[in-house]
Amino acid sequence: MHLNLQTYSSETKKDPSEALAELNKVISNRKAKSLPLADQIKTILLNAKVVPFSLIQSRVTETNTDKLLRVLQTVGTLLRGNWVLQSELLYPESSVSSINGVPGQLMTRAREYVLYKFSHQTQINRAEIQQRTQLPAEEAKEVIASVGKLTGKVWELLKPIDRDFEKKYPELVQRQQLYWNAKAEGFYEMEMNKESKRVRKRSHRESK
């Protein structure tokens, strides 16, 4: 079906600028649905950041739930019953951040730490994330904002916990928890290294 702005505007009874915005959205959605399933999902996760499974189902062409979940796990990370784009896909190894040129590998590690923290608690502090990951302030904020929103002085997840999904697919929740358990030791060492450096600096100042 060919879409024409003038026809679309008259049919929908919208002014041209509003019609153009909606028409572009329609075209974009159609293009997205012509992509392979994994790319459809990546596009959704990239744009919506934190996405309930029900929304993903409504936006892709695949109707088989089992297949959709299998492909989803290859590009997404389960976080509190919702789905987010895998960190290494958001920050490819060959990439650098647009502000301070932080390598993609460091951005990925920092985002994984943010996801890990959000998997265990509902709020996180930007200053703490910046200290633990050693990212510049701008990149620390960018990483947190990829899944969170600022509420007062703390950051919370963009979406509430989807407990219905967690109850329906406990095996996926358990699998994701095993993933975080495997990462936990590395994150713990990172936290302890930063803590010990702070203690040494304080002790050095006190000895002067």
N, C-alpha and C. Protein backbone atom coordinates (compact mmCIF):
# COMPACT_ATOMS: atom_id res chain seq x y z
N MET A 1 0.85 -1.20 0.00
CA MET A 1 0.00 0.00 0.00
C MET A 1 0.87 1.24 0.00
N HIS A 2 0.65 2.14 -0.96
CA HIS A 2 1.42 3.38 -1.04
C HIS A 2 0.76 4.44 -0.17
N LEU A 3 1.57 5.10 0.65
CA LEU A 3 1.04 6.12 1.55
C LEU A 3 1.41 7.50 1.04
N ASN A 4 0.43 8.35 0.87
CA ASN A 4 0.63 9.71 0.38
C ASN A 4 0.22 10.69 1.47
N LEU A 5 1.06 11.71 1.71
CA LEU A 5 0.80 12.65 2.80
C LEU A 5 -0.53 13.37 2.63
N GLN A 6 -0.81 13.87 1.40
CA GLN A 6 -2.04 14.62 1.18
C GLN A 6 -3.27 13.74 1.41
N THR A 7 -3.20 12.51 0.89
CA THR A 7 -4.31 11.58 1.08
C THR A 7 -4.48 11.23 2.54
N TYR A 8 -3.34 10.94 3.20
CA TYR A 8 -3.39 10.56 4.62
C TYR A 8 -3.94 11.70 5.46
N SER A 9 -3.54 12.93 5.15
CA SER A 9 -4.00 14.10 5.91
C SER A 9 -5.51 14.29 5.76
N SER A 10 -6.00 14.15 4.52
CA SER A 10 -7.43 14.36 4.29
C SER A 10 -8.26 13.23 4.89
N GLU A 11 -7.74 12.00 4.81
CA GLU A 11 -8.48 10.85 5.34
C GLU A 11 -8.56 10.88 6.86
N THR A 12 -7.50 11.33 7.49
CA THR A 12 -7.47 11.34 8.96
C THR A 12 -7.94 12.67 9.54
N LYS A 13 -8.16 13.67 8.64
CA LYS A 13 -8.62 15.00 9.06
C LYS A 13 -7.65 15.64 10.06
N LYS A 14 -6.35 15.49 9.79
CA LYS A 14 -5.32 16.09 10.63
C LYS A 14 -4.58 17.15 9.82
N ASP A 15 -3.99 18.14 10.52
CA ASP A 15 -3.21 19.14 9.80
C ASP A 15 -1.96 18.48 9.24
N PRO A 16 -1.37 19.04 8.17
CA PRO A 16 -0.25 18.39 7.48
C PRO A 16 0.93 18.02 8.37
N SER A 17 1.32 18.91 9.31
CA SER A 17 2.48 18.62 10.15
C SER A 17 2.22 17.43 11.06
N GLU A 18 1.02 17.38 11.64
CA GLU A 18 0.66 16.25 12.50
C GLU A 18 0.53 14.98 11.69
N ALA A 19 -0.04 15.12 10.50
CA ALA A 19 -0.20 13.96 9.63
C ALA A 19 1.15 13.41 9.20
N LEU A 20 2.11 14.32 8.93
CA LEU A 20 3.45 13.90 8.52
C LEU A 20 4.13 13.09 9.63
N ALA A 21 4.00 13.56 10.86
CA ALA A 21 4.61 12.85 11.99
C ALA A 21 4.01 11.45 12.13
N GLU A 22 2.69 11.37 12.02
CA GLU A 22 2.04 10.06 12.14
C GLU A 22 2.37 9.16 10.96
N LEU A 23 2.45 9.77 9.77
CA LEU A 23 2.77 8.99 8.57
C LEU A 23 4.18 8.41 8.68
N ASN A 24 5.12 9.21 9.16
CA ASN A 24 6.49 8.72 9.35
C ASN A 24 6.53 7.57 10.34
N LYS A 25 5.69 7.66 11.37
CA LYS A 25 5.62 6.60 12.37
C LYS A 25 5.07 5.32 11.76
N VAL A 26 4.04 5.46 10.94
CA VAL A 26 3.44 4.30 10.27
C VAL A 26 4.47 3.63 9.36
N ILE A 27 5.18 4.45 8.57
CA ILE A 27 6.20 3.92 7.66
C ILE A 27 7.31 3.23 8.45
N SER A 28 7.73 3.88 9.55
CA SER A 28 8.79 3.31 10.39
C SER A 28 8.37 1.96 10.96
N ASN A 29 7.13 1.88 11.43
CA ASN A 29 6.63 0.62 11.98
C ASN A 29 6.58 -0.47 10.92
N ARG A 30 6.20 -0.10 9.72
CA ARG A 30 6.13 -1.09 8.64
C ARG A 30 7.52 -1.58 8.26
N LYS A 31 8.47 -0.65 8.23
CA LYS A 31 9.85 -1.04 7.91
C LYS A 31 10.39 -1.98 8.99
N ALA A 32 10.09 -1.65 10.25
CA ALA A 32 10.57 -2.47 11.37
C ALA A 32 10.01 -3.89 11.27
N LYS A 33 8.75 -4.01 10.88
CA LYS A 33 8.13 -5.33 10.81
C LYS A 33 8.61 -6.15 9.62
N SER A 34 9.34 -5.51 8.70
CA SER A 34 9.90 -6.25 7.57
C SER A 34 11.27 -6.83 7.92
N LEU A 35 11.81 -6.47 9.08
CA LEU A 35 13.12 -6.94 9.51
C LEU A 35 13.03 -8.36 10.06
N PRO A 36 14.17 -9.07 10.15
CA PRO A 36 14.19 -10.35 10.86
C PRO A 36 13.73 -10.15 12.31
N LEU A 37 13.21 -11.20 12.92
CA LEU A 37 12.62 -11.09 14.25
C LEU A 37 13.59 -10.49 15.27
N ALA A 38 14.84 -10.94 15.27
CA ALA A 38 15.81 -10.43 16.24
C ALA A 38 15.99 -8.92 16.08
N ASP A 39 16.01 -8.45 14.84
CA ASP A 39 16.18 -7.02 14.59
C ASP A 39 14.92 -6.24 14.96
N GLN A 40 13.76 -6.85 14.77
CA GLN A 40 12.52 -6.21 15.22
C GLN A 40 12.57 -5.97 16.73
N ILE A 41 12.99 -7.00 17.45
CA ILE A 41 13.06 -6.90 18.92
C ILE A 41 14.10 -5.87 19.34
N LYS A 42 15.26 -5.90 18.69
CA LYS A 42 16.31 -4.94 19.03
C LYS A 42 15.83 -3.51 18.84
N THR A 43 15.10 -3.27 17.76
CA THR A 43 14.58 -1.93 17.49
C THR A 43 13.62 -1.49 18.59
N ILE A 44 12.76 -2.39 19.02
CA ILE A 44 11.80 -2.08 20.08
C ILE A 44 12.53 -1.77 21.39
N LEU A 45 13.48 -2.63 21.76
CA LEU A 45 14.20 -2.45 23.02
C LEU A 45 15.06 -1.20 23.00
N LEU A 46 15.64 -0.90 21.85
CA LEU A 46 16.48 0.29 21.74
C LEU A 46 15.66 1.56 21.92
N ASN A 47 14.47 1.57 21.35
CA ASN A 47 13.64 2.78 21.40
C ASN A 47 12.85 2.92 22.70
N ALA A 48 12.36 1.80 23.22
CA ALA A 48 11.50 1.86 24.40
C ALA A 48 12.26 1.63 25.71
N LYS A 49 13.49 1.12 25.62
CA LYS A 49 14.42 0.95 26.74
C LYS A 49 14.04 -0.17 27.70
N VAL A 50 12.91 -0.05 28.39
CA VAL A 50 12.45 -1.08 29.32
C VAL A 50 11.05 -1.49 28.88
N VAL A 51 10.91 -2.75 28.45
CA VAL A 51 9.69 -3.12 27.72
C VAL A 51 9.04 -4.38 28.30
N PRO A 52 7.75 -4.31 28.62
CA PRO A 52 7.02 -5.52 29.03
C PRO A 52 6.90 -6.49 27.86
N PHE A 53 6.87 -7.77 28.16
CA PHE A 53 6.78 -8.78 27.11
C PHE A 53 5.50 -8.61 26.30
N SER A 54 4.43 -8.22 26.96
CA SER A 54 3.15 -8.05 26.25
C SER A 54 3.26 -6.99 25.16
N LEU A 55 4.04 -5.95 25.40
CA LEU A 55 4.21 -4.91 24.39
C LEU A 55 5.05 -5.42 23.22
N ILE A 56 6.08 -6.19 23.54
CA ILE A 56 6.90 -6.78 22.47
C ILE A 56 6.04 -7.67 21.59
N GLN A 57 5.21 -8.49 22.22
CA GLN A 57 4.32 -9.38 21.46
C GLN A 57 3.43 -8.60 20.49
N SER A 58 2.97 -7.45 20.93
CA SER A 58 2.04 -6.67 20.11
C SER A 58 2.73 -5.93 18.97
N ARG A 59 4.07 -5.84 19.02
CA ARG A 59 4.79 -5.05 18.02
C ARG A 59 5.57 -5.87 17.00
N VAL A 60 5.64 -7.18 17.18
CA VAL A 60 6.41 -8.00 16.24
C VAL A 60 5.47 -8.86 15.40
N THR A 61 6.03 -9.43 14.34
CA THR A 61 5.22 -10.24 13.43
C THR A 61 5.08 -11.68 13.90
N GLU A 62 5.98 -12.13 14.79
CA GLU A 62 5.96 -13.52 15.25
C GLU A 62 4.81 -13.74 16.23
N THR A 63 4.02 -14.78 15.98
CA THR A 63 2.88 -15.08 16.85
C THR A 63 3.14 -16.27 17.76
N ASN A 64 4.21 -17.02 17.49
CA ASN A 64 4.55 -18.17 18.33
C ASN A 64 5.32 -17.68 19.56
N THR A 65 4.71 -17.81 20.72
CA THR A 65 5.30 -17.27 21.95
C THR A 65 6.63 -17.93 22.29
N ASP A 66 6.71 -19.24 22.13
CA ASP A 66 7.96 -19.95 22.46
C ASP A 66 9.11 -19.46 21.58
N LYS A 67 8.86 -19.31 20.30
CA LYS A 67 9.90 -18.83 19.39
C LYS A 67 10.29 -17.40 19.73
N LEU A 68 9.30 -16.59 20.02
CA LEU A 68 9.56 -15.19 20.37
C LEU A 68 10.44 -15.10 21.61
N LEU A 69 10.15 -15.90 22.61
CA LEU A 69 10.95 -15.89 23.83
C LEU A 69 12.37 -16.37 23.57
N ARG A 70 12.52 -17.38 22.71
CA ARG A 70 13.86 -17.88 22.40
C ARG A 70 14.71 -16.80 21.74
N VAL A 71 14.13 -16.12 20.77
CA VAL A 71 14.87 -15.07 20.08
C VAL A 71 15.10 -13.87 21.00
N LEU A 72 14.11 -13.56 21.80
CA LEU A 72 14.22 -12.43 22.73
C LEU A 72 15.41 -12.59 23.66
N GLN A 73 15.66 -13.81 24.10
CA GLN A 73 16.76 -14.06 25.02
C GLN A 73 18.13 -13.89 24.37
N THR A 74 18.18 -13.89 23.04
CA THR A 74 19.46 -13.70 22.35
C THR A 74 19.84 -12.24 22.21
N VAL A 75 18.88 -11.34 22.40
CA VAL A 75 19.17 -9.90 22.25
C VAL A 75 18.77 -9.09 23.47
N GLY A 76 18.00 -9.69 24.37
CA GLY A 76 17.49 -8.95 25.51
C GLY A 76 17.93 -9.53 26.84
N THR A 77 17.85 -8.71 27.86
CA THR A 77 18.13 -9.11 29.24
C THR A 77 16.87 -8.92 30.06
N LEU A 78 16.49 -9.93 30.81
CA LEU A 78 15.31 -9.84 31.66
C LEU A 78 15.65 -9.05 32.92
N LEU A 79 14.86 -8.02 33.19
CA LEU A 79 15.11 -7.16 34.34
C LEU A 79 13.80 -6.86 35.04
N ARG A 80 13.62 -7.50 36.18
CA ARG A 80 12.41 -7.29 36.98
C ARG A 80 11.13 -7.55 36.18
N GLY A 81 11.16 -8.60 35.37
CA GLY A 81 9.97 -8.98 34.60
C GLY A 81 9.81 -8.25 33.29
N ASN A 82 10.64 -7.24 33.05
CA ASN A 82 10.64 -6.51 31.78
C ASN A 82 11.91 -6.86 31.00
N TRP A 83 11.99 -6.36 29.78
CA TRP A 83 13.14 -6.67 28.93
C TRP A 83 13.88 -5.41 28.52
N VAL A 84 15.20 -5.51 28.52
CA VAL A 84 16.05 -4.40 28.07
C VAL A 84 17.05 -4.95 27.05
N LEU A 85 17.58 -4.08 26.23
CA LEU A 85 18.56 -4.50 25.24
C LEU A 85 19.85 -4.93 25.93
N GLN A 86 20.45 -6.02 25.45
CA GLN A 86 21.71 -6.47 26.03
C GLN A 86 22.76 -5.37 25.93
N SER A 87 23.57 -5.26 26.97
CA SER A 87 24.53 -4.16 27.06
C SER A 87 25.53 -4.15 25.91
N GLU A 88 25.99 -5.33 25.50
CA GLU A 88 26.98 -5.37 24.42
C GLU A 88 26.40 -5.00 23.07
N LEU A 89 25.07 -5.06 22.95
CA LEU A 89 24.42 -4.60 21.72
C LEU A 89 24.20 -3.09 21.75
N LEU A 90 23.97 -2.57 22.94
CA LEU A 90 23.80 -1.12 23.09
C LEU A 90 25.14 -0.41 22.95
N TYR A 91 26.19 -1.04 23.47
CA TYR A 91 27.53 -0.46 23.40
C TYR A 91 28.50 -1.47 22.79
N PRO A 92 28.52 -1.56 21.46
CA PRO A 92 29.44 -2.51 20.80
C PRO A 92 30.89 -2.25 21.21
N GLU A 93 31.68 -3.30 21.21
CA GLU A 93 33.07 -3.21 21.66
C GLU A 93 33.87 -2.17 20.87
N SER A 94 33.55 -2.01 19.60
CA SER A 94 34.31 -1.09 18.75
C SER A 94 33.85 0.37 18.89
N SER A 95 32.80 0.60 19.67
CA SER A 95 32.25 1.95 19.79
C SER A 95 32.92 2.74 20.90
N VAL A 96 32.70 4.05 20.88
CA VAL A 96 33.12 4.93 21.98
C VAL A 96 31.96 5.87 22.30
N SER A 97 31.89 6.32 23.53
CA SER A 97 30.80 7.23 23.91
C SER A 97 30.96 8.56 23.19
N SER A 98 29.84 9.21 22.95
CA SER A 98 29.85 10.44 22.14
C SER A 98 30.38 11.65 22.90
N ILE A 99 30.41 11.59 24.23
CA ILE A 99 30.80 12.76 25.01
C ILE A 99 32.29 12.76 25.34
N ASN A 100 32.76 11.71 26.00
CA ASN A 100 34.16 11.66 26.43
C ASN A 100 34.96 10.53 25.79
N GLY A 101 34.37 9.85 24.83
CA GLY A 101 35.12 8.82 24.12
C GLY A 101 35.45 7.59 24.95
N VAL A 102 34.57 7.24 25.88
CA VAL A 102 34.80 6.04 26.70
C VAL A 102 34.59 4.80 25.83
N PRO A 103 35.52 3.85 25.85
CA PRO A 103 35.39 2.64 25.01
C PRO A 103 34.12 1.86 25.33
N GLY A 104 33.57 1.24 24.29
CA GLY A 104 32.34 0.48 24.44
C GLY A 104 32.43 -0.62 25.48
N GLN A 105 33.60 -1.23 25.60
CA GLN A 105 33.78 -2.31 26.57
C GLN A 105 33.55 -1.82 28.00
N LEU A 106 34.03 -0.60 28.30
CA LEU A 106 33.84 -0.04 29.64
C LEU A 106 32.39 0.40 29.85
N MET A 107 31.77 0.90 28.80
CA MET A 107 30.36 1.28 28.90
C MET A 107 29.50 0.05 29.14
N THR A 108 29.84 -1.05 28.46
CA THR A 108 29.10 -2.30 28.64
C THR A 108 29.23 -2.79 30.07
N ARG A 109 30.45 -2.79 30.59
CA ARG A 109 30.67 -3.27 31.96
C ARG A 109 29.91 -2.41 32.97
N ALA A 110 29.91 -1.11 32.75
CA ALA A 110 29.20 -0.21 33.65
C ALA A 110 27.70 -0.44 33.59
N ARG A 111 27.18 -0.64 32.38
CA ARG A 111 25.73 -0.87 32.27
C ARG A 111 25.34 -2.20 32.89
N GLU A 112 26.18 -3.22 32.72
CA GLU A 112 25.90 -4.50 33.36
C GLU A 112 25.83 -4.33 34.88
N TYR A 113 26.69 -3.49 35.41
CA TYR A 113 26.67 -3.23 36.85
C TYR A 113 25.37 -2.53 37.25
N VAL A 114 24.93 -1.59 36.42
CA VAL A 114 23.66 -0.90 36.69
C VAL A 114 22.50 -1.89 36.66
N LEU A 115 22.48 -2.76 35.66
CA LEU A 115 21.41 -3.77 35.58
C LEU A 115 21.45 -4.70 36.79
N TYR A 116 22.66 -5.07 37.18
CA TYR A 116 22.83 -5.94 38.35
C TYR A 116 22.27 -5.27 39.60
N LYS A 117 22.58 -3.99 39.78
CA LYS A 117 22.09 -3.27 40.96
C LYS A 117 20.56 -3.17 40.93
N PHE A 118 20.01 -2.87 39.76
CA PHE A 118 18.55 -2.76 39.65
C PHE A 118 17.87 -4.12 39.82
N SER A 119 18.58 -5.19 39.55
CA SER A 119 17.98 -6.52 39.73
C SER A 119 17.84 -6.86 41.21
N HIS A 120 18.54 -6.11 42.07
CA HIS A 120 18.51 -6.38 43.51
C HIS A 120 17.86 -5.27 44.33
N GLN A 121 17.71 -4.10 43.74
CA GLN A 121 17.13 -2.98 44.48
C GLN A 121 16.34 -2.08 43.54
N THR A 122 15.45 -1.28 44.10
CA THR A 122 14.55 -0.47 43.28
C THR A 122 15.11 0.91 42.98
N GLN A 123 16.12 1.34 43.72
CA GLN A 123 16.69 2.67 43.53
C GLN A 123 18.21 2.59 43.52
N ILE A 124 18.83 3.44 42.72
CA ILE A 124 20.29 3.54 42.73
C ILE A 124 20.69 5.01 42.71
N ASN A 125 21.94 5.25 43.09
CA ASN A 125 22.46 6.61 43.19
C ASN A 125 23.53 6.82 42.12
N ARG A 126 23.40 7.90 41.36
CA ARG A 126 24.35 8.13 40.27
C ARG A 126 25.78 8.28 40.77
N ALA A 127 25.97 8.99 41.87
CA ALA A 127 27.32 9.21 42.38
C ALA A 127 27.99 7.88 42.73
N GLU A 128 27.22 6.97 43.29
CA GLU A 128 27.77 5.66 43.64
C GLU A 128 28.16 4.88 42.38
N ILE A 129 27.29 4.92 41.37
CA ILE A 129 27.59 4.23 40.12
C ILE A 129 28.84 4.82 39.48
N GLN A 130 28.93 6.13 39.50
CA GLN A 130 30.10 6.79 38.91
C GLN A 130 31.38 6.39 39.64
N GLN A 131 31.29 6.33 40.96
CA GLN A 131 32.46 5.96 41.75
C GLN A 131 32.87 4.51 41.50
N ARG A 132 31.88 3.61 41.47
CA ARG A 132 32.18 2.19 41.29
C ARG A 132 32.73 1.88 39.90
N THR A 133 32.16 2.53 38.90
CA THR A 133 32.53 2.21 37.52
C THR A 133 33.66 3.08 36.99
N GLN A 134 33.92 4.19 37.69
CA GLN A 134 34.96 5.14 37.27
C GLN A 134 34.66 5.80 35.93
N LEU A 135 33.38 5.89 35.60
CA LEU A 135 32.99 6.59 34.38
C LEU A 135 32.91 8.09 34.65
N PRO A 136 33.11 8.92 33.62
CA PRO A 136 32.81 10.35 33.77
C PRO A 136 31.33 10.54 34.11
N ALA A 137 31.01 11.66 34.70
CA ALA A 137 29.63 11.90 35.15
C ALA A 137 28.62 11.77 34.02
N GLU A 138 28.97 12.28 32.83
CA GLU A 138 28.03 12.24 31.71
C GLU A 138 27.73 10.81 31.28
N GLU A 139 28.77 9.99 31.20
CA GLU A 139 28.57 8.61 30.78
C GLU A 139 27.84 7.80 31.85
N ALA A 140 28.13 8.08 33.12
CA ALA A 140 27.43 7.39 34.19
C ALA A 140 25.93 7.67 34.11
N LYS A 141 25.60 8.93 33.85
CA LYS A 141 24.19 9.30 33.72
C LYS A 141 23.56 8.63 32.50
N GLU A 142 24.30 8.59 31.39
CA GLU A 142 23.78 7.97 30.17
C GLU A 142 23.47 6.49 30.39
N VAL A 143 24.38 5.80 31.06
CA VAL A 143 24.20 4.37 31.30
C VAL A 143 22.97 4.12 32.17
N ILE A 144 22.83 4.90 33.23
CA ILE A 144 21.68 4.72 34.12
C ILE A 144 20.38 5.07 33.39
N ALA A 145 20.42 6.14 32.60
CA ALA A 145 19.22 6.59 31.88
C ALA A 145 18.79 5.60 30.81
N SER A 146 19.64 4.64 30.46
CA SER A 146 19.25 3.64 29.47
C SER A 146 18.17 2.71 30.00
N VAL A 147 17.98 2.70 31.33
CA VAL A 147 16.92 1.88 31.93
C VAL A 147 16.19 2.58 33.06
N GLY A 148 16.67 3.76 33.45
CA GLY A 148 16.12 4.41 34.64
C GLY A 148 15.64 5.83 34.41
N LYS A 149 14.96 6.35 35.41
CA LYS A 149 14.49 7.73 35.41
C LYS A 149 14.83 8.36 36.75
N LEU A 150 15.13 9.64 36.71
CA LEU A 150 15.49 10.36 37.93
C LEU A 150 14.22 10.74 38.69
N THR A 151 14.15 10.31 39.94
CA THR A 151 13.02 10.63 40.81
C THR A 151 13.58 11.27 42.07
N GLY A 152 13.47 12.58 42.14
CA GLY A 152 14.09 13.28 43.26
C GLY A 152 15.60 13.23 43.11
N LYS A 153 16.28 12.60 44.07
CA LYS A 153 17.73 12.49 44.02
C LYS A 153 18.22 11.08 43.70
N VAL A 154 17.29 10.18 43.43
CA VAL A 154 17.67 8.80 43.12
C VAL A 154 17.09 8.39 41.77
N TRP A 155 17.63 7.30 41.25
CA TRP A 155 17.16 6.77 39.97
C TRP A 155 16.35 5.50 40.21
N GLU A 156 15.23 5.41 39.49
CA GLU A 156 14.38 4.23 39.56
C GLU A 156 14.19 3.66 38.16
N LEU A 157 13.78 2.40 38.08
CA LEU A 157 13.51 1.79 36.78
C LEU A 157 12.39 2.53 36.06
N LEU A 158 12.50 2.57 34.74
CA LEU A 158 11.49 3.25 33.93
C LEU A 158 10.11 2.60 34.05
N LYS A 159 10.10 1.29 34.26
CA LYS A 159 8.84 0.56 34.35
C LYS A 159 8.75 -0.18 35.69
N PRO A 160 7.54 -0.34 36.22
CA PRO A 160 7.38 -1.13 37.45
C PRO A 160 7.66 -2.61 37.17
N ILE A 161 7.91 -3.35 38.22
CA ILE A 161 8.16 -4.78 38.08
C ILE A 161 6.95 -5.47 37.45
N ASP A 162 7.21 -6.32 36.47
CA ASP A 162 6.13 -7.09 35.83
C ASP A 162 6.04 -8.44 36.54
N ARG A 163 5.32 -8.47 37.64
CA ARG A 163 5.24 -9.69 38.44
C ARG A 163 4.45 -10.79 37.74
N ASP A 164 3.53 -10.40 36.88
CA ASP A 164 2.76 -11.40 36.13
C ASP A 164 3.69 -12.22 35.24
N PHE A 165 4.62 -11.54 34.57
CA PHE A 165 5.56 -12.26 33.71
C PHE A 165 6.46 -13.15 34.56
N GLU A 166 6.93 -12.64 35.68
CA GLU A 166 7.81 -13.42 36.55
C GLU A 166 7.12 -14.68 37.06
N LYS A 167 5.83 -14.56 37.37
CA LYS A 167 5.08 -15.72 37.85
C LYS A 167 4.83 -16.73 36.73
N LYS A 168 4.63 -16.22 35.53
CA LYS A 168 4.32 -17.10 34.40
C LYS A 168 5.55 -17.81 33.87
N TYR A 169 6.73 -17.16 33.98
CA TYR A 169 7.96 -17.75 33.43
C TYR A 169 9.06 -17.78 34.50
N PRO A 170 8.86 -18.54 35.57
CA PRO A 170 9.86 -18.57 36.65
C PRO A 170 11.21 -19.12 36.20
N GLU A 171 11.20 -20.00 35.17
CA GLU A 171 12.46 -20.56 34.71
C GLU A 171 13.34 -19.49 34.06
N LEU A 172 12.72 -18.51 33.40
CA LEU A 172 13.49 -17.42 32.81
C LEU A 172 14.06 -16.50 33.90
N VAL A 173 13.26 -16.29 34.93
CA VAL A 173 13.73 -15.49 36.07
C VAL A 173 14.92 -16.17 36.73
N GLN A 174 14.82 -17.47 36.92
CA GLN A 174 15.91 -18.22 37.55
C GLN A 174 17.17 -18.20 36.68
N ARG A 175 16.99 -18.34 35.38
CA ARG A 175 18.13 -18.32 34.46
C ARG A 175 18.84 -16.97 34.51
N GLN A 176 18.05 -15.90 34.57
CA GLN A 176 18.65 -14.58 34.64
C GLN A 176 19.38 -14.38 35.97
N GLN A 177 18.81 -14.93 37.04
CA GLN A 177 19.45 -14.81 38.35
C GLN A 177 20.78 -15.56 38.38
N LEU A 178 20.83 -16.70 37.72
CA LEU A 178 22.09 -17.44 37.63
C LEU A 178 23.14 -16.63 36.88
N TYR A 179 22.69 -15.89 35.88
CA TYR A 179 23.61 -15.03 35.13
C TYR A 179 24.20 -13.96 36.05
N TRP A 180 23.34 -13.33 36.86
CA TRP A 180 23.83 -12.30 37.77
C TRP A 180 24.71 -12.90 38.87
N ASN A 181 24.37 -14.09 39.31
CA ASN A 181 25.20 -14.75 40.32
C ASN A 181 26.62 -14.97 39.80
N ALA A 182 26.71 -15.32 38.51
CA ALA A 182 28.03 -15.54 37.91
C ALA A 182 28.81 -14.24 37.80
N LYS A 183 28.10 -13.14 37.67
CA LYS A 183 28.74 -11.83 37.55
C LYS A 183 29.05 -11.20 38.91
N ALA A 184 28.39 -11.68 39.94
CA ALA A 184 28.43 -11.02 41.25
C ALA A 184 29.84 -10.89 41.81
N GLU A 185 30.65 -11.92 41.66
CA GLU A 185 31.99 -11.87 42.24
C GLU A 185 32.82 -10.74 41.63
N GLY A 186 32.72 -10.59 40.31
CA GLY A 186 33.44 -9.51 39.65
C GLY A 186 32.97 -8.14 40.11
N PHE A 187 31.66 -7.99 40.28
CA PHE A 187 31.11 -6.72 40.75
C PHE A 187 31.53 -6.46 42.19
N TYR A 188 31.56 -7.51 43.00
CA TYR A 188 31.96 -7.36 44.40
C TYR A 188 33.41 -6.90 44.49
N GLU A 189 34.27 -7.50 43.67
CA GLU A 189 35.67 -7.09 43.66
C GLU A 189 35.82 -5.64 43.22
N MET A 190 35.01 -5.24 42.24
CA MET A 190 35.04 -3.86 41.78
C MET A 190 34.65 -2.90 42.90
N GLU A 191 33.61 -3.26 43.64
CA GLU A 191 33.16 -2.42 44.75
C GLU A 191 34.21 -2.35 45.85
N MET A 192 34.82 -3.49 46.16
CA MET A 192 35.82 -3.53 47.22
C MET A 192 37.08 -2.76 46.84
N ASN A 193 37.47 -2.84 45.57
CA ASN A 193 38.65 -2.11 45.11
C ASN A 193 38.45 -0.61 45.27
N LYS A 194 37.28 -0.13 44.90
CA LYS A 194 37.00 1.30 45.02
C LYS A 194 36.90 1.71 46.48
N GLU A 195 36.34 0.82 47.32
CA GLU A 195 36.21 1.12 48.74
C GLU A 195 37.58 1.18 49.41
N SER A 196 38.46 0.23 49.07
CA SER A 196 39.78 0.20 49.69
C SER A 196 40.61 1.40 49.26
N LYS A 197 40.45 1.85 48.02
CA LYS A 197 41.17 3.04 47.56
C LYS A 197 40.72 4.27 48.33
N ARG A 198 39.40 4.36 48.61
CA ARG A 198 38.89 5.50 49.35
C ARG A 198 39.42 5.48 50.78
N VAL A 199 39.50 4.31 51.39
CA VAL A 199 40.01 4.19 52.75
C VAL A 199 41.48 4.58 52.81
N ARG A 200 42.26 4.12 51.80
CA ARG A 200 43.69 4.46 51.77
C ARG A 200 43.89 5.96 51.62
N LYS A 201 43.07 6.60 50.78
CA LYS A 201 43.19 8.05 50.60
C LYS A 201 42.88 8.77 51.90
N ARG A 202 41.84 8.31 52.62
CA ARG A 202 41.46 8.95 53.87
C ARG A 202 42.55 8.77 54.91
N SER A 203 43.13 7.58 54.97
CA SER A 203 44.19 7.30 55.94
C SER A 203 45.42 8.15 55.65
N HIS A 204 45.71 8.34 54.36
CA HIS A 204 46.86 9.14 53.97
C HIS A 204 46.67 10.59 54.39
N ARG A 205 45.46 11.11 54.22
CA ARG A 205 45.19 12.49 54.63
C ARG A 205 45.31 12.65 56.13
N GLU A 206 44.81 11.67 56.87
CA GLU A 206 44.83 11.76 58.33
C GLU A 206 46.24 11.66 58.90
N SER A 207 47.15 11.01 58.14
CA SER A 207 48.52 10.84 58.64
C SER A 207 49.38 12.07 58.41
N LYS A 208 48.87 13.00 57.59
CA LYS A 208 49.66 14.21 57.30
C LYS A 208 49.65 15.17 58.48
